[in-house]
PDB file of C-alpha atoms in Angstrom:
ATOM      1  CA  UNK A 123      95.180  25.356   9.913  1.00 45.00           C
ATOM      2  CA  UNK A 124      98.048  27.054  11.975  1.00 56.00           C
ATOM      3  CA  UNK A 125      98.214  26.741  15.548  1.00 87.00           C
ATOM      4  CA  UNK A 126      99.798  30.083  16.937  1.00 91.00           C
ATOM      5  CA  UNK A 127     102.490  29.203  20.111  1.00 91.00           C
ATOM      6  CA  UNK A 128     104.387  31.815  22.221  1.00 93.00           C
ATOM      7  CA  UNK A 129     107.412  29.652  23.201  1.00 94.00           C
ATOM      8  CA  UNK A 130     110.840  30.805  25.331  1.00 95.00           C
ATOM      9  CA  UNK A 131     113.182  28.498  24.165  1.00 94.00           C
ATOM     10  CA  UNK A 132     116.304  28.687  26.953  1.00 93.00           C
ATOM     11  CA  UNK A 133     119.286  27.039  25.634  1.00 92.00           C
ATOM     12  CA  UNK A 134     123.126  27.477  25.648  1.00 89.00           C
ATOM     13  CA  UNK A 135     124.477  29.756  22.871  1.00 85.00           C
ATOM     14  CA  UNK A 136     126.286  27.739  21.049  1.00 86.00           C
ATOM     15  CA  UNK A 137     123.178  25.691  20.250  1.00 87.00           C
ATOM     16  CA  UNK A 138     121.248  28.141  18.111  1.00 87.00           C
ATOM     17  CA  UNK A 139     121.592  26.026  15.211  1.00 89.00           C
ATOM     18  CA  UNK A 140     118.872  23.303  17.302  1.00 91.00           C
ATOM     19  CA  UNK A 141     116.576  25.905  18.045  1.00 91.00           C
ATOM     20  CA  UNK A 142     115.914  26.863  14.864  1.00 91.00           C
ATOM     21  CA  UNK A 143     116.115  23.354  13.419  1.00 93.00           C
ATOM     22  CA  UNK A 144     113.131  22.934  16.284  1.00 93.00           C
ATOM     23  CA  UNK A 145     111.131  25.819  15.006  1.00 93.00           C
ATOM     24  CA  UNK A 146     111.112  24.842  11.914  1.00 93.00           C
ATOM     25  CA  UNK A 147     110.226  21.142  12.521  1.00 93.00           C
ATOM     26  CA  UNK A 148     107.068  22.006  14.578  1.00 93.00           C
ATOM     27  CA  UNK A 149     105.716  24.735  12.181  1.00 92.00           C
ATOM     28  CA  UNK A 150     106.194  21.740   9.825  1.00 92.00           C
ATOM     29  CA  UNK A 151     103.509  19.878  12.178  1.00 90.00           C
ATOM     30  CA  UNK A 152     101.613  22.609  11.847  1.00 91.00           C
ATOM     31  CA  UNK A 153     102.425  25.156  14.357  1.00 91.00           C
ATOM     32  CA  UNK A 154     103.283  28.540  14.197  1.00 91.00           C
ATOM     33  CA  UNK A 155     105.804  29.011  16.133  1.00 92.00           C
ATOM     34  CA  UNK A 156     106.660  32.513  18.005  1.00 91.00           C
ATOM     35  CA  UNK A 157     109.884  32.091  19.926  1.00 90.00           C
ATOM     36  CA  UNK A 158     111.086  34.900  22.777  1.00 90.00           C
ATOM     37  CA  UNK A 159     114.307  33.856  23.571  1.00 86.00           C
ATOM     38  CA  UNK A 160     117.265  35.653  22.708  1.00 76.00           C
ATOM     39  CA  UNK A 161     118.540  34.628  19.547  1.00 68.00           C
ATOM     40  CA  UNK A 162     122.416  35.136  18.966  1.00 61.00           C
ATOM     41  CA  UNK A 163     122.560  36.196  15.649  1.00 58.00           C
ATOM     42  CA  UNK A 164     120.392  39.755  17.210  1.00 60.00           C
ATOM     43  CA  UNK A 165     122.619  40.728  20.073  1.00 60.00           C
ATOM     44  CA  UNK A 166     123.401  44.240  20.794  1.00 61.00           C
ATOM     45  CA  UNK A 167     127.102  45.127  20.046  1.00 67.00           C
ATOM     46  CA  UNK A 168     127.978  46.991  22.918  1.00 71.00           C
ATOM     47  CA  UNK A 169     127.186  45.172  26.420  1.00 77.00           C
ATOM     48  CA  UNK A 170     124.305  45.573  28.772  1.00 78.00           C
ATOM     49  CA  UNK A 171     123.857  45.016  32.500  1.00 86.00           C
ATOM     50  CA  UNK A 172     123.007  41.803  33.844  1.00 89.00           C
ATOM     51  CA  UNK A 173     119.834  43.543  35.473  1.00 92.00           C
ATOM     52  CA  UNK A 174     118.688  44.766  32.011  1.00 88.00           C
ATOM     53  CA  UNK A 175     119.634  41.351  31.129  1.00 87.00           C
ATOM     54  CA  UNK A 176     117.390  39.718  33.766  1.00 92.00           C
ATOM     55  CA  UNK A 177     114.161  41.775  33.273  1.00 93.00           C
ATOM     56  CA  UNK A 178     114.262  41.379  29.191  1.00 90.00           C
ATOM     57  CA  UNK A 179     114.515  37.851  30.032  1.00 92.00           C
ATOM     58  CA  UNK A 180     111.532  37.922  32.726  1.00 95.00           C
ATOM     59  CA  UNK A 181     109.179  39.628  30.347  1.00 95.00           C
ATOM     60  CA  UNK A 182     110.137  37.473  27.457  1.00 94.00           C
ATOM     61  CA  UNK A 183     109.417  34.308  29.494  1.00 95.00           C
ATOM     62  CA  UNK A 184     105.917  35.938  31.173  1.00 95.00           C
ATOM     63  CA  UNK A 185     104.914  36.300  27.015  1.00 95.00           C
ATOM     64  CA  UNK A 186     105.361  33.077  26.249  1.00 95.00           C
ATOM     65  CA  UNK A 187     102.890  30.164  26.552  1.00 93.00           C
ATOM     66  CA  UNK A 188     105.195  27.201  26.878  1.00 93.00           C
ATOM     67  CA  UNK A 189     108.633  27.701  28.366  1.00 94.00           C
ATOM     68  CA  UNK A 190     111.134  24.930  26.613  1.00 94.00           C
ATOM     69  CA  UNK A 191     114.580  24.082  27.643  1.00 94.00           C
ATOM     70  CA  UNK A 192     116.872  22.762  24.853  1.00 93.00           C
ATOM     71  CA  UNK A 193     119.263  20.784  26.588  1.00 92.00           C
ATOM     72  CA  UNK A 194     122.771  20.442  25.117  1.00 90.00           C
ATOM     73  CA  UNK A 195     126.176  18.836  26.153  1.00 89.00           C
ATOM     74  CA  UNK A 196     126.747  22.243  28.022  1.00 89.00           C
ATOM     75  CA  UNK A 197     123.618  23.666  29.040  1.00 91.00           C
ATOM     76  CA  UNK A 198     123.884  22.587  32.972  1.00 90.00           C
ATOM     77  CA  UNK A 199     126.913  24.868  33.261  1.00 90.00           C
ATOM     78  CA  UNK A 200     124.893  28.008  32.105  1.00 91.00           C
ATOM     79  CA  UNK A 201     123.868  30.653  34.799  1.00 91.00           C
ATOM     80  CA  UNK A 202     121.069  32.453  32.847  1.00 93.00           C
ATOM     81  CA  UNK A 203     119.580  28.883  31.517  1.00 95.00           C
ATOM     82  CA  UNK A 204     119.109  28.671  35.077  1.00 95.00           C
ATOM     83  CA  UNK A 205     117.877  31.720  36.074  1.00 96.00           C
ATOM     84  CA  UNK A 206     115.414  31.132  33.016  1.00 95.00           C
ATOM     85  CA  UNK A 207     114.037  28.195  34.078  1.00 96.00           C
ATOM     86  CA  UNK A 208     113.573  29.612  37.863  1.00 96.00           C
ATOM     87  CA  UNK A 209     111.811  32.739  36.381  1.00 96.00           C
ATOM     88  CA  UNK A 210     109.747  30.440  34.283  1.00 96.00           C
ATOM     89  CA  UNK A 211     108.818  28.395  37.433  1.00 95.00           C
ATOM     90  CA  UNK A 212     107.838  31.233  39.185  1.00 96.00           C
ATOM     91  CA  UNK A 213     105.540  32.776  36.550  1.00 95.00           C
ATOM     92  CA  UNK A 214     103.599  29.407  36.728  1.00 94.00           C
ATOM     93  CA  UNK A 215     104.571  28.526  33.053  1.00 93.00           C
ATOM     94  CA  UNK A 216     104.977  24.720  31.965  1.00 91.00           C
ATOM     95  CA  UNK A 217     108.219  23.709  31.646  1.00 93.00           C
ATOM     96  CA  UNK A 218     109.212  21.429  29.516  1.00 92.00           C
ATOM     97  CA  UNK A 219     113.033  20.081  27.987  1.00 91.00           C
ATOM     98  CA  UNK A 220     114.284  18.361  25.580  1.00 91.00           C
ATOM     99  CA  UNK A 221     117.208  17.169  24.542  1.00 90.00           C
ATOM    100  CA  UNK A 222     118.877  18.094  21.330  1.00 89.00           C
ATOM    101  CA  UNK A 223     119.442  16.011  18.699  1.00 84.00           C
ATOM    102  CA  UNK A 224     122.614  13.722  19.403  1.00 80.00           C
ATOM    103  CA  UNK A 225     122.572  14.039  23.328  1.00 77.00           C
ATOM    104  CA  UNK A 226     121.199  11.062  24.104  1.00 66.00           C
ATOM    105  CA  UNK A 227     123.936   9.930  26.565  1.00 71.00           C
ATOM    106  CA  UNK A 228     125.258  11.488  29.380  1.00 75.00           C
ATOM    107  CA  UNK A 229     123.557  15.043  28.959  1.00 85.00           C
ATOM    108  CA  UNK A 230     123.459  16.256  32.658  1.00 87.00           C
ATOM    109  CA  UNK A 231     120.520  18.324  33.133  1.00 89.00           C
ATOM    110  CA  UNK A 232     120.737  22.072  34.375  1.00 93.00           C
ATOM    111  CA  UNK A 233     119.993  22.470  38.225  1.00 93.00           C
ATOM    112  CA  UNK A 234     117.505  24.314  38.501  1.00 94.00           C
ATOM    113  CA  UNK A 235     114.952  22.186  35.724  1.00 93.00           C
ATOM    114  CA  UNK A 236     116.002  19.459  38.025  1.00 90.00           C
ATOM    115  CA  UNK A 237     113.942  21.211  40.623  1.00 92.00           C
ATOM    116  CA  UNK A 238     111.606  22.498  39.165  1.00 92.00           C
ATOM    117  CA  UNK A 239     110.811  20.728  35.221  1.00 86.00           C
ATOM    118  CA  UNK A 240     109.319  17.831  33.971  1.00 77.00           C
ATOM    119  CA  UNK A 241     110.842  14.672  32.283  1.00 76.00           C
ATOM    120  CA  UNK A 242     112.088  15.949  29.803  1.00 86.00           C
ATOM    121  CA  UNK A 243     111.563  14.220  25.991  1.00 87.00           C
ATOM    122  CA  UNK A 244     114.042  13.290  23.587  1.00 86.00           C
ATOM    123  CA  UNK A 245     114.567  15.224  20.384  1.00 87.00           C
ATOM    124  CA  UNK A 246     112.307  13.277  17.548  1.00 86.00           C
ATOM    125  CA  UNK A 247     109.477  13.114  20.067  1.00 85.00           C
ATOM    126  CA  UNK A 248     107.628  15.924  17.664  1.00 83.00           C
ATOM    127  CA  UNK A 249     104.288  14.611  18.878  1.00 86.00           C
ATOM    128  CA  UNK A 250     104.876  14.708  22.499  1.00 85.00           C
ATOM    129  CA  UNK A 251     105.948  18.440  22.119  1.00 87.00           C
ATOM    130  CA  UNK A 252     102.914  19.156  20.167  1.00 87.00           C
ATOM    131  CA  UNK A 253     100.825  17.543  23.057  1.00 85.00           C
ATOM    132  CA  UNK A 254     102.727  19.111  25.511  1.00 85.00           C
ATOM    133  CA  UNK A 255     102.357  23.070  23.580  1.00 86.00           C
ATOM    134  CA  UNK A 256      98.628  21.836  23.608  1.00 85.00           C
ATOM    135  CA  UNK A 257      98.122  21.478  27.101  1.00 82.00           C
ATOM    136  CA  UNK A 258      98.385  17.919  27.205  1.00 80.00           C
ATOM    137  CA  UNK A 259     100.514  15.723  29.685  1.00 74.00           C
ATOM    138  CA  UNK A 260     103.418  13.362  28.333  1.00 69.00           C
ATOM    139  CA  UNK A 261     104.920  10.471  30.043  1.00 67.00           C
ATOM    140  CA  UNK A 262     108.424  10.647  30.833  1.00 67.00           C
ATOM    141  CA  UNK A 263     111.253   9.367  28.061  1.00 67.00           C
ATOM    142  CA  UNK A 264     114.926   8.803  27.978  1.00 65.00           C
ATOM    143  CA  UNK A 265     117.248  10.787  26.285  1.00 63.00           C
ATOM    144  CA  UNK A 266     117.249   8.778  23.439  1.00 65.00           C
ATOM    145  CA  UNK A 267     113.558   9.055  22.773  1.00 66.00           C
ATOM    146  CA  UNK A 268     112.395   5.552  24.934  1.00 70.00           C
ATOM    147  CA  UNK A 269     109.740   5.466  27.190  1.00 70.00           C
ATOM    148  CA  UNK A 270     111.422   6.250  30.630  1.00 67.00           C
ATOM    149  CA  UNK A 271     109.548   4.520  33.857  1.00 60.00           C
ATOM    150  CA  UNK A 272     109.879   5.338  37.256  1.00 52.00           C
ATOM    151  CA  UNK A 273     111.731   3.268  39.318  1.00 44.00           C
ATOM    152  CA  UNK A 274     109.326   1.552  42.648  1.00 46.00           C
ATOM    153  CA  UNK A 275     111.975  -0.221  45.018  1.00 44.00           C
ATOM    154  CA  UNK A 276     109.294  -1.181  47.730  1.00 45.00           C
ATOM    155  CA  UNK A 277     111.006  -3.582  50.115  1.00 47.00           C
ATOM    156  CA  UNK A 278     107.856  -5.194  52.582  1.00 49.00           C
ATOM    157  CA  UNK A 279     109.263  -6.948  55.753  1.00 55.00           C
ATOM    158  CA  UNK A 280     107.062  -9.094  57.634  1.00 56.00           C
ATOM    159  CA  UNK A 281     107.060  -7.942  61.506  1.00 52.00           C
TER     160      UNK A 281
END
């Protein structure tokens, strides 16, 4: 049985190729995948204003379920990955990232999921996603798909 998901899937451009490698591996869990985010390959030739930019972006993002942030080698140094996850944040969606497949060391995260997403989850951590599109909470990983703890340095002095 299919399980329909409205997802917004921000990423950086030139990683189109993991998105759809993503889309494909969850409806092969079983999910039926619906994906708002703009996709490359169906941009507008001539060029639109930022502003029209912004509110196709805001209503995209308030349709989805499940906002998802495909983090790349480059994604932290993309303004509208940014503004993404901020509109997300403010439409009270879950955010959630996850690396793509290969960045498991030194991927800097983008600002603003900093502030306001999750841990994110490393790319063959199918299950988690699932969970997570579910409505389920996952524990925190590592880029490289490890379970990722936080760190307690409690320091008790006698007085």
């Amino acid at each position: 049985m299919s399980k329909k998901k409205n997802v917004f899937i921000s990423h950086y451009n030139e990683d189109d190729k993991y998105v759809h490698k993503l889309i494909d591996r969850l409806n092969d869990k079983g999910y039926e995948i619906r994906n708002g985010s703009i996709d490359r390959a169906k941009y507008r030739p001539y060029r639109v204003t930022d502003a029209l930019i912004a509110r196709f972006l805001r209503v995209r993002i308030n349709w989805s379920g499940t906002f998802i942030c495909l983090i790349g080698k480059d994604t932290h140094t993309r303004p509208w990955v940014n503004y993404e996850i901020q509109q997300a944040h403010k439409l009270g969606k879950p955010i959630v990232g996850i690396y793509a497949h290969g960045c498991a060391n030194n991927v800097e995260l983008p600002e603003a999921f900093k502030k306001y997403g999750g841990s994110p989850i490393g790319w063959n951590s199918l299950d988690k996603l699932g969970d997570i599109l579910d409505g389920k909470i996952a524990p925190p990983e590592n880029p490289d798909g490890t379970s990722s703890q936080p760190i307690y340095n409690i320091v008790r002095v006698d007085c």
